[in-house]
Amino acid sequence: MRDLDEFTVTDEALSQMAGTANPRLKEIGEAAVRHLHAFAREVNLTPEEWLQGIQFMTAVGQACTSLRQEVILLSDVLGLSAVVNALHDKKARELGSQSSLLGPFFREGAPVLPNGAQIVEKPTEEEIVVYGKVADNDGTPVGGALIQIWQTSERGLYDLQERMGESMDMRGNFLTEADGSYHFRTVRPLGYSIPMDGPVGEMVKLQNRHGMRPSHIHCLIGADGYRELVTALYFGDDPNIDSDTVFGVSQSLVVNAHADPASPIPGMRAVHYDFRLAKAAPGESGRVGADPTKLMKAAE
Ligand code: BEZ
Ligand code: FE
């Protein structure tokens, strides 16, 4: 038996875990211990700070409900979700359009609407049309692709926040036509603050960050044989376009609504975006994240 200090306890913990049967669990568990111990040594973590950290993580867990996933939010604001997204995309057989975060407001089972439908039940601002084509990387149109759309209202709130999850609004699912085309009507969503009334919001305030996401429309696109694409279109004139709190914006996803002679609804300002889908390796999914309701059910 040897006396343990702040360095040798790391070796000892690793040796106790060495029998982990699952090799991937072993790799992840060992790296987590090495990095956690190194982190505590680097900042010379005090008992008070360690307890504060425990209290924070407890509060993050307790803030989760079937309508709110505070742990994913924590991952998002720390940039971890963006790192996982980027790592996941690097493993793809080929790359399609740039991906972005799924976020905590995706819901399975939104209504399937005909192309051209308005996704906002009672629009109070100018209607715009979003249109384009879905094709593969060779430019071959992908007909029958399912495009799932969700966004905030003109007031910057998702239906889950405005209606406490009681009914769906500002969401709709569309199938592309045989030539890959799609179009739907909406209103420009307002950029919004991530939920700031919980422990993650408190942390973001202490870091002197604004907590905002620039105005965007989420898109989840799937078709047989293609890697599911999770992405979002970001409005370029939003004041926070360069400082997204959750690191989801890429230049290739920035759009603007403008007068467009090619708009499928004449006279209506349009956002034009063509999506590219990558071919999928067998069993491969492009989705990073889940409907939070399902995560809560799985935890029960
Ligand atoms: C969203 O885009 O819906 C979102 C993403 C991460 C955190 C909060 C919201
Ligand atoms: Fe969003």
Short mmCIF file of N, CA, C and O in Angstrom, two decimals, residues 144-258:
data_model
loop_
_atom_site.label_atom_id
_atom_site.label_comp_id
_atom_site.label_asym_id
_atom_site.label_seq_id
_atom_site.Cartn_x
_atom_site.Cartn_y
_atom_site.Cartn_z
N GLY A 144 -39.37 13.26 -52.31
CA GLY A 144 -39.90 12.51 -51.17
C GLY A 144 -39.08 12.66 -49.90
O GLY A 144 -39.29 11.92 -48.94
N ALA A 145 -38.14 13.62 -49.88
CA ALA A 145 -37.38 13.84 -48.64
C ALA A 145 -38.30 14.53 -47.63
O ALA A 145 -39.11 15.38 -48.01
N LEU A 146 -38.17 14.15 -46.38
CA LEU A 146 -38.98 14.79 -45.33
C LEU A 146 -38.18 15.93 -44.72
O LEU A 146 -37.08 15.73 -44.21
N ILE A 147 -38.76 17.14 -44.83
CA ILE A 147 -38.11 18.33 -44.24
C ILE A 147 -38.92 18.73 -43.01
O ILE A 147 -40.09 19.10 -43.13
N GLN A 148 -38.31 18.64 -41.85
CA GLN A 148 -39.00 19.05 -40.62
C GLN A 148 -38.49 20.44 -40.23
O GLN A 148 -37.29 20.65 -40.10
N ILE A 149 -39.43 21.35 -40.05
CA ILE A 149 -39.10 22.75 -39.79
C ILE A 149 -39.64 23.15 -38.42
O ILE A 149 -40.77 22.79 -38.08
N TRP A 150 -38.85 23.90 -37.64
CA TRP A 150 -39.37 24.51 -36.42
C TRP A 150 -38.62 25.81 -36.15
O TRP A 150 -37.46 25.96 -36.52
N GLN A 151 -39.32 26.74 -35.55
CA GLN A 151 -38.73 28.07 -35.32
C GLN A 151 -39.49 28.78 -34.22
O GLN A 151 -40.54 28.33 -33.76
N THR A 152 -38.94 29.95 -33.82
CA THR A 152 -39.65 30.78 -32.85
C THR A 152 -40.68 31.64 -33.59
O THR A 152 -40.63 31.80 -34.81
N SER A 153 -41.53 32.25 -32.80
CA SER A 153 -42.52 33.19 -33.33
C SER A 153 -41.85 34.55 -33.59
O SER A 153 -40.66 34.73 -33.31
N GLU A 154 -42.65 35.50 -34.05
CA GLU A 154 -42.19 36.88 -34.22
C GLU A 154 -41.78 37.46 -32.87
O GLU A 154 -41.10 38.47 -32.79
N ARG A 155 -42.21 36.80 -31.77
CA ARG A 155 -41.89 37.29 -30.43
C ARG A 155 -40.66 36.59 -29.84
O ARG A 155 -40.26 36.84 -28.71
N GLY A 156 -40.09 35.65 -30.62
CA GLY A 156 -38.86 35.00 -30.15
C GLY A 156 -39.09 33.84 -29.19
O GLY A 156 -38.21 33.49 -28.41
N LEU A 157 -40.30 33.24 -29.25
CA LEU A 157 -40.58 32.10 -28.37
C LEU A 157 -41.02 30.89 -29.18
O LEU A 157 -41.73 31.03 -30.18
N TYR A 158 -40.60 29.70 -28.75
CA TYR A 158 -41.09 28.47 -29.38
C TYR A 158 -42.48 28.15 -28.84
O TYR A 158 -42.87 28.64 -27.76
N ASP A 159 -43.20 27.31 -29.57
CA ASP A 159 -44.55 26.93 -29.11
C ASP A 159 -44.50 26.32 -27.71
O ASP A 159 -45.39 26.54 -26.90
N LEU A 160 -43.41 25.61 -27.42
CA LEU A 160 -43.30 24.97 -26.10
C LEU A 160 -43.28 26.02 -25.00
O LEU A 160 -43.70 25.76 -23.87
N GLN A 161 -42.76 27.20 -25.33
CA GLN A 161 -42.69 28.27 -24.32
C GLN A 161 -43.98 29.08 -24.30
O GLN A 161 -44.45 29.47 -23.24
N GLU A 162 -44.57 29.31 -25.50
CA GLU A 162 -45.79 30.13 -25.55
C GLU A 162 -47.02 29.33 -25.13
O GLU A 162 -47.97 29.88 -24.62
N ARG A 163 -46.99 28.02 -25.43
CA ARG A 163 -48.21 27.22 -25.19
C ARG A 163 -47.97 26.08 -24.21
O ARG A 163 -48.78 25.15 -24.14
N MET A 164 -46.84 26.11 -23.53
CA MET A 164 -46.48 25.08 -22.55
C MET A 164 -46.65 23.66 -23.13
O MET A 164 -47.05 22.73 -22.43
N GLY A 165 -46.36 23.52 -24.41
CA GLY A 165 -46.38 22.18 -25.02
C GLY A 165 -47.77 21.64 -25.29
O GLY A 165 -47.93 20.48 -25.67
N GLU A 166 -48.81 22.48 -25.09
CA GLU A 166 -50.17 21.94 -25.24
C GLU A 166 -50.57 21.72 -26.70
O GLU A 166 -51.39 20.88 -27.00
N SER A 167 -50.02 22.51 -27.60
CA SER A 167 -50.29 22.27 -29.03
C SER A 167 -49.09 22.77 -29.82
O SER A 167 -48.21 23.45 -29.28
N MET A 168 -49.06 22.38 -31.11
CA MET A 168 -47.90 22.72 -31.92
C MET A 168 -48.18 23.96 -32.78
O MET A 168 -49.28 24.14 -33.28
N ASP A 169 -47.18 24.79 -32.94
CA ASP A 169 -47.27 25.96 -33.82
C ASP A 169 -45.84 26.28 -34.27
O ASP A 169 -44.87 25.84 -33.63
N MET A 170 -45.70 27.04 -35.34
CA MET A 170 -44.39 27.41 -35.88
C MET A 170 -43.55 26.17 -36.18
O MET A 170 -42.34 26.16 -36.02
N ARG A 171 -44.22 25.08 -36.57
CA ARG A 171 -43.53 23.88 -36.99
C ARG A 171 -44.33 23.24 -38.11
O ARG A 171 -45.56 23.36 -38.14
N GLY A 172 -43.66 22.51 -38.94
CA GLY A 172 -44.36 21.78 -39.99
C GLY A 172 -43.39 20.87 -40.70
O GLY A 172 -42.19 21.13 -40.74
N ASN A 173 -43.93 19.77 -41.22
CA ASN A 173 -43.11 18.83 -41.98
C ASN A 173 -43.58 18.86 -43.43
O ASN A 173 -44.78 18.89 -43.71
N PHE A 174 -42.61 18.84 -44.35
CA PHE A 174 -42.92 18.94 -45.78
C PHE A 174 -42.18 17.84 -46.52
O PHE A 174 -41.07 17.46 -46.15
N LEU A 175 -42.82 17.34 -47.59
CA LEU A 175 -42.15 16.36 -48.45
C LEU A 175 -41.73 17.06 -49.73
O LEU A 175 -42.53 17.81 -50.33
N THR A 176 -40.49 16.81 -50.17
CA THR A 176 -40.07 17.44 -51.42
C THR A 176 -40.80 16.80 -52.59
O THR A 176 -41.16 15.62 -52.58
N GLU A 177 -41.01 17.62 -53.63
CA GLU A 177 -41.63 17.12 -54.87
C GLU A 177 -40.61 16.25 -55.61
O GLU A 177 -39.43 16.18 -55.22
N ALA A 178 -41.04 15.62 -56.70
CA ALA A 178 -40.15 14.72 -57.45
C ALA A 178 -38.89 15.43 -57.92
O ALA A 178 -37.81 14.82 -58.05
N ASP A 179 -38.97 16.74 -58.18
CA ASP A 179 -37.78 17.47 -58.63
C ASP A 179 -36.96 18.01 -57.45
O ASP A 179 -36.07 18.85 -57.63
N GLY A 180 -37.27 17.55 -56.24
CA GLY A 180 -36.51 17.95 -55.05
C GLY A 180 -36.96 19.27 -54.46
O GLY A 180 -36.41 19.71 -53.44
N SER A 181 -37.95 19.93 -55.07
CA SER A 181 -38.29 21.28 -54.60
C SER A 181 -39.19 21.24 -53.36
O SER A 181 -39.94 20.28 -53.14
N TYR A 182 -39.08 22.29 -52.59
CA TYR A 182 -39.92 22.47 -51.40
C TYR A 182 -40.21 23.96 -51.28
O TYR A 182 -39.45 24.79 -51.79
N HIS A 183 -41.30 24.32 -50.66
CA HIS A 183 -41.47 25.70 -50.22
C HIS A 183 -42.54 25.78 -49.14
O HIS A 183 -43.47 24.97 -49.10
N PHE A 184 -42.33 26.69 -48.23
CA PHE A 184 -43.32 26.90 -47.17
C PHE A 184 -43.34 28.37 -46.81
O PHE A 184 -42.39 29.11 -47.06
N ARG A 185 -44.46 28.80 -46.24
CA ARG A 185 -44.58 30.18 -45.78
C ARG A 185 -44.38 30.25 -44.27
O ARG A 185 -44.72 29.30 -43.56
N THR A 186 -43.84 31.35 -43.84
CA THR A 186 -43.64 31.54 -42.40
C THR A 186 -43.57 33.04 -42.13
O THR A 186 -43.92 33.84 -43.00
N VAL A 187 -43.20 33.41 -40.91
CA VAL A 187 -42.82 34.80 -40.64
C VAL A 187 -41.39 34.75 -40.17
O VAL A 187 -40.92 33.70 -39.72
N ARG A 188 -40.72 35.87 -40.25
CA ARG A 188 -39.34 35.86 -39.81
C ARG A 188 -39.32 35.63 -38.29
O ARG A 188 -39.94 36.37 -37.53
N PRO A 189 -38.61 34.57 -37.85
CA PRO A 189 -38.55 34.34 -36.40
C PRO A 189 -37.69 35.42 -35.75
O PRO A 189 -36.79 35.96 -36.39
N LEU A 190 -37.98 35.72 -34.48
CA LEU A 190 -37.13 36.70 -33.78
C LEU A 190 -35.99 35.94 -33.10
O LEU A 190 -36.21 34.85 -32.56
N GLY A 191 -34.79 36.53 -33.14
CA GLY A 191 -33.69 35.96 -32.36
C GLY A 191 -34.12 35.91 -30.91
O GLY A 191 -34.98 36.68 -30.49
N TYR A 192 -33.57 35.02 -30.13
CA TYR A 192 -34.10 34.85 -28.77
C TYR A 192 -32.99 34.50 -27.80
O TYR A 192 -31.89 34.11 -28.17
N SER A 193 -33.36 34.67 -26.56
CA SER A 193 -32.45 34.32 -25.48
C SER A 193 -32.62 32.84 -25.17
O SER A 193 -33.75 32.33 -25.16
N ILE A 194 -31.52 32.14 -24.92
CA ILE A 194 -31.66 30.78 -24.40
C ILE A 194 -32.35 30.90 -23.04
O ILE A 194 -32.36 31.99 -22.45
N PRO A 195 -32.96 29.82 -22.53
CA PRO A 195 -33.63 29.95 -21.23
C PRO A 195 -32.64 30.42 -20.16
O PRO A 195 -31.65 29.74 -19.89
N MET A 196 -32.88 31.61 -19.59
CA MET A 196 -31.92 32.22 -18.65
C MET A 196 -32.39 32.12 -17.20
O MET A 196 -31.75 32.64 -16.30
N ASP A 197 -33.57 31.49 -16.98
CA ASP A 197 -34.14 31.48 -15.63
C ASP A 197 -33.71 30.24 -14.83
O ASP A 197 -34.30 29.93 -13.81
N GLY A 198 -32.70 29.54 -15.28
CA GLY A 198 -32.23 28.35 -14.56
C GLY A 198 -30.75 28.46 -14.26
O GLY A 198 -30.12 29.51 -14.49
N PRO A 199 -30.15 27.38 -13.77
CA PRO A 199 -28.73 27.44 -13.37
C PRO A 199 -27.79 27.73 -14.54
O PRO A 199 -26.78 28.42 -14.36
N VAL A 200 -28.13 27.26 -15.75
CA VAL A 200 -27.24 27.53 -16.90
C VAL A 200 -27.29 29.03 -17.23
O VAL A 200 -26.26 29.65 -17.49
N GLY A 201 -28.48 29.62 -17.17
CA GLY A 201 -28.62 31.06 -17.40
C GLY A 201 -27.81 31.85 -16.38
O GLY A 201 -27.15 32.84 -16.71
N GLU A 202 -27.86 31.41 -15.11
CA GLU A 202 -27.08 32.09 -14.06
C GLU A 202 -25.60 32.08 -14.42
O GLU A 202 -24.89 33.07 -14.28
N MET A 203 -25.13 30.92 -14.90
CA MET A 203 -23.72 30.79 -15.26
C MET A 203 -23.37 31.73 -16.42
O MET A 203 -22.35 32.42 -16.40
N VAL A 204 -24.28 31.77 -17.43
CA VAL A 204 -24.04 32.61 -18.61
C VAL A 204 -23.97 34.09 -18.20
O VAL A 204 -23.13 34.84 -18.69
N LYS A 205 -24.84 34.48 -17.24
CA LYS A 205 -24.81 35.87 -16.76
C LYS A 205 -23.48 36.16 -16.06
O LYS A 205 -22.88 37.21 -16.26
N LEU A 206 -23.03 35.21 -15.23
CA LEU A 206 -21.74 35.41 -14.52
C LEU A 206 -20.58 35.54 -15.50
O LEU A 206 -19.56 36.15 -15.20
N GLN A 207 -20.75 34.93 -16.68
CA GLN A 207 -19.69 35.01 -17.70
C GLN A 207 -19.83 36.27 -18.56
O GLN A 207 -19.09 36.43 -19.52
N ASN A 208 -20.82 37.11 -18.20
CA ASN A 208 -21.00 38.37 -18.92
C ASN A 208 -21.33 38.17 -20.40
O ASN A 208 -20.86 38.93 -21.24
N ARG A 209 -22.12 37.14 -20.69
CA ARG A 209 -22.51 36.86 -22.08
C ARG A 209 -23.97 37.27 -22.26
O ARG A 209 -24.75 37.22 -21.31
N HIS A 210 -24.36 37.60 -23.51
CA HIS A 210 -25.73 38.09 -23.71
C HIS A 210 -26.77 36.97 -23.72
O HIS A 210 -27.95 37.21 -23.53
N GLY A 211 -26.36 35.74 -23.98
CA GLY A 211 -27.30 34.63 -23.93
C GLY A 211 -28.21 34.51 -25.14
O GLY A 211 -29.16 33.72 -25.15
N MET A 212 -27.93 35.29 -26.20
CA MET A 212 -28.85 35.31 -27.35
C MET A 212 -28.43 34.32 -28.44
O MET A 212 -27.26 34.01 -28.61
N ARG A 213 -29.43 33.85 -29.18
CA ARG A 213 -29.21 33.14 -30.43
C ARG A 213 -29.74 34.02 -31.56
O ARG A 213 -30.84 34.57 -31.44
N PRO A 214 -29.01 34.16 -32.66
CA PRO A 214 -29.55 34.96 -33.77
C PRO A 214 -30.77 34.26 -34.38
O PRO A 214 -30.91 33.03 -34.30
N SER A 215 -31.62 35.07 -35.01
CA SER A 215 -32.83 34.57 -35.66
C SER A 215 -32.52 33.40 -36.59
O SER A 215 -31.62 33.49 -37.42
N HIS A 216 -33.28 32.31 -36.46
CA HIS A 216 -32.99 31.14 -37.31
C HIS A 216 -34.21 30.25 -37.47
O HIS A 216 -35.15 30.30 -36.68
N ILE A 217 -34.15 29.44 -38.51
CA ILE A 217 -35.18 28.43 -38.79
C ILE A 217 -34.48 27.07 -38.78
O ILE A 217 -33.52 26.86 -39.52
N HIS A 218 -34.94 26.16 -37.93
CA HIS A 218 -34.34 24.82 -37.86
C HIS A 218 -34.87 23.92 -38.98
O HIS A 218 -36.07 23.98 -39.31
N CYS A 219 -34.01 23.06 -39.48
CA CYS A 219 -34.40 22.11 -40.54
C CYS A 219 -33.76 20.75 -40.23
O CYS A 219 -32.57 20.68 -39.95
N LEU A 220 -34.59 19.73 -40.31
CA LEU A 220 -34.09 18.35 -40.15
C LEU A 220 -34.57 17.60 -41.39
O LEU A 220 -35.78 17.46 -41.61
N ILE A 221 -33.63 17.16 -42.21
CA ILE A 221 -34.01 16.62 -43.52
C ILE A 221 -33.55 15.18 -43.63
O ILE A 221 -32.37 14.87 -43.40
N GLY A 222 -34.48 14.30 -43.99
CA GLY A 222 -34.14 12.88 -44.11
C GLY A 222 -34.73 12.27 -45.36
O GLY A 222 -35.80 12.67 -45.82
N ALA A 223 -34.00 11.33 -45.94
CA ALA A 223 -34.51 10.57 -47.09
C ALA A 223 -33.78 9.23 -47.10
O ALA A 223 -32.61 9.16 -46.67
N ASP A 224 -34.46 8.19 -47.59
CA ASP A 224 -33.85 6.86 -47.62
C ASP A 224 -32.50 6.88 -48.31
O ASP A 224 -32.38 7.43 -49.41
N GLY A 225 -31.50 6.29 -47.69
CA GLY A 225 -30.18 6.17 -48.31
C GLY A 225 -29.29 7.38 -48.08
O GLY A 225 -28.13 7.37 -48.49
N TYR A 226 -29.83 8.41 -47.41
CA TYR A 226 -29.04 9.63 -47.17
C TYR A 226 -28.86 9.85 -45.68
O TYR A 226 -29.70 9.47 -44.86
N ARG A 227 -27.75 10.50 -45.37
CA ARG A 227 -27.46 10.85 -43.99
C ARG A 227 -28.43 11.97 -43.58
O ARG A 227 -28.55 12.97 -44.29
N GLU A 228 -29.10 11.79 -42.46
CA GLU A 228 -30.03 12.81 -42.00
C GLU A 228 -29.26 14.11 -41.77
O GLU A 228 -28.17 14.09 -41.19
N LEU A 229 -29.81 15.20 -42.23
CA LEU A 229 -29.13 16.50 -42.09
C LEU A 229 -29.86 17.32 -41.03
O LEU A 229 -31.04 17.61 -41.18
N VAL A 230 -29.15 17.68 -39.97
CA VAL A 230 -29.69 18.57 -38.94
C VAL A 230 -29.03 19.91 -39.13
O VAL A 230 -27.81 20.02 -39.01
N THR A 231 -29.81 20.92 -39.47
CA THR A 231 -29.18 22.21 -39.71
C THR A 231 -30.15 23.34 -39.39
O THR A 231 -31.24 23.11 -38.84
N ALA A 232 -29.76 24.56 -39.70
CA ALA A 232 -30.63 25.72 -39.47
C ALA A 232 -30.17 26.83 -40.41
O ALA A 232 -28.99 26.89 -40.79
N LEU A 233 -31.12 27.68 -40.78
CA LEU A 233 -30.79 28.85 -41.61
C LEU A 233 -30.81 30.07 -40.71
O LEU A 233 -31.78 30.29 -39.95
N TYR A 234 -29.77 30.87 -40.78
CA TYR A 234 -29.59 32.03 -39.88
C TYR A 234 -29.73 33.32 -40.65
O TYR A 234 -29.11 33.47 -41.72
N PHE A 235 -30.49 34.28 -40.11
CA PHE A 235 -30.70 35.56 -40.80
C PHE A 235 -29.50 36.48 -40.55
O PHE A 235 -29.16 36.81 -39.41
N GLY A 236 -28.86 36.85 -41.68
CA GLY A 236 -27.58 37.55 -41.63
C GLY A 236 -27.62 38.92 -41.00
O GLY A 236 -26.59 39.42 -40.53
N ASP A 237 -28.82 39.57 -40.97
CA ASP A 237 -28.85 40.93 -40.42
C ASP A 237 -29.17 40.94 -38.92
O ASP A 237 -29.40 42.00 -38.34
N ASP A 238 -29.19 39.77 -38.29
CA ASP A 238 -29.43 39.74 -36.85
C ASP A 238 -28.21 40.32 -36.13
O ASP A 238 -27.07 39.99 -36.47
N PRO A 239 -28.43 41.17 -35.11
CA PRO A 239 -27.27 41.80 -34.43
C PRO A 239 -26.33 40.78 -33.76
O PRO A 239 -25.17 41.09 -33.51
N ASN A 240 -26.85 39.58 -33.47
CA ASN A 240 -26.01 38.60 -32.78
C ASN A 240 -25.49 37.49 -33.70
O ASN A 240 -25.11 36.43 -33.24
N ILE A 241 -25.46 37.78 -35.01
CA ILE A 241 -25.07 36.73 -35.96
C ILE A 241 -23.65 36.23 -35.71
O ILE A 241 -23.34 35.07 -35.97
N ASP A 242 -22.79 37.10 -35.17
CA ASP A 242 -21.39 36.69 -34.95
C ASP A 242 -21.09 36.27 -33.52
O ASP A 242 -19.93 36.04 -33.18
N SER A 243 -22.14 36.19 -32.69
CA SER A 243 -21.83 35.85 -31.28
C SER A 243 -22.91 34.90 -30.72
O SER A 243 -23.36 35.08 -29.58
N ASP A 244 -23.29 33.92 -31.51
CA ASP A 244 -24.28 32.94 -31.07
C ASP A 244 -23.82 32.27 -29.77
O ASP A 244 -22.71 31.74 -29.71
N THR A 245 -24.69 32.28 -28.77
CA THR A 245 -24.32 31.71 -27.45
C THR A 245 -24.03 30.21 -27.51
O THR A 245 -23.35 29.69 -26.63
N VAL A 246 -24.54 29.53 -28.53
CA VAL A 246 -24.34 28.07 -28.56
C VAL A 246 -23.51 27.64 -29.79
O VAL A 246 -23.46 26.45 -30.10
N PHE A 247 -22.90 28.60 -30.49
CA PHE A 247 -21.90 28.30 -31.52
C PHE A 247 -22.45 27.48 -32.69
O PHE A 247 -21.80 26.56 -33.19
N GLY A 248 -23.68 27.83 -33.13
CA GLY A 248 -24.31 27.05 -34.19
C GLY A 248 -24.18 27.65 -35.59
O GLY A 248 -24.51 26.99 -36.57
N VAL A 249 -23.72 28.90 -35.69
CA VAL A 249 -23.77 29.59 -37.00
C VAL A 249 -22.53 29.29 -37.84
O VAL A 249 -21.41 29.29 -37.33
N SER A 250 -22.74 29.00 -39.12
CA SER A 250 -21.64 28.91 -40.10
C SER A 250 -22.00 29.83 -41.27
O SER A 250 -23.20 30.00 -41.58
N GLN A 251 -20.98 30.34 -41.93
CA GLN A 251 -21.22 31.29 -43.03
C GLN A 251 -22.17 30.71 -44.08
O GLN A 251 -23.04 31.41 -44.60
N SER A 252 -22.01 29.42 -44.40
CA SER A 252 -22.81 28.85 -45.49
C SER A 252 -24.29 28.71 -45.12
O SER A 252 -25.10 28.36 -45.98
N LEU A 253 -24.63 28.95 -43.86
CA LEU A 253 -26.03 28.82 -43.44
C LEU A 253 -26.71 30.18 -43.28
O LEU A 253 -27.85 30.26 -42.84
N VAL A 254 -26.00 31.24 -43.62
CA VAL A 254 -26.55 32.59 -43.43
C VAL A 254 -27.41 32.97 -44.65
O VAL A 254 -26.97 32.81 -45.80
N VAL A 255 -28.63 33.44 -44.38
CA VAL A 255 -29.57 33.79 -45.45
C VAL A 255 -30.17 35.17 -45.19
O VAL A 255 -29.99 35.74 -44.10
N ASN A 256 -30.89 35.67 -46.17
CA ASN A 256 -31.66 36.91 -45.99
C ASN A 256 -32.94 36.79 -46.79
O ASN A 256 -32.95 36.12 -47.84
N ALA A 257 -33.98 37.41 -46.30
CA ALA A 257 -35.24 37.43 -47.06
C ALA A 257 -35.22 38.67 -47.94
O ALA A 257 -34.94 39.77 -47.46
N HIS A 258 -35.47 38.48 -49.24
CA HIS A 258 -35.49 39.66 -50.12
C HIS A 258 -36.45 39.44 -51.28
O HIS A 258 -36.90 38.30 -51.53
#
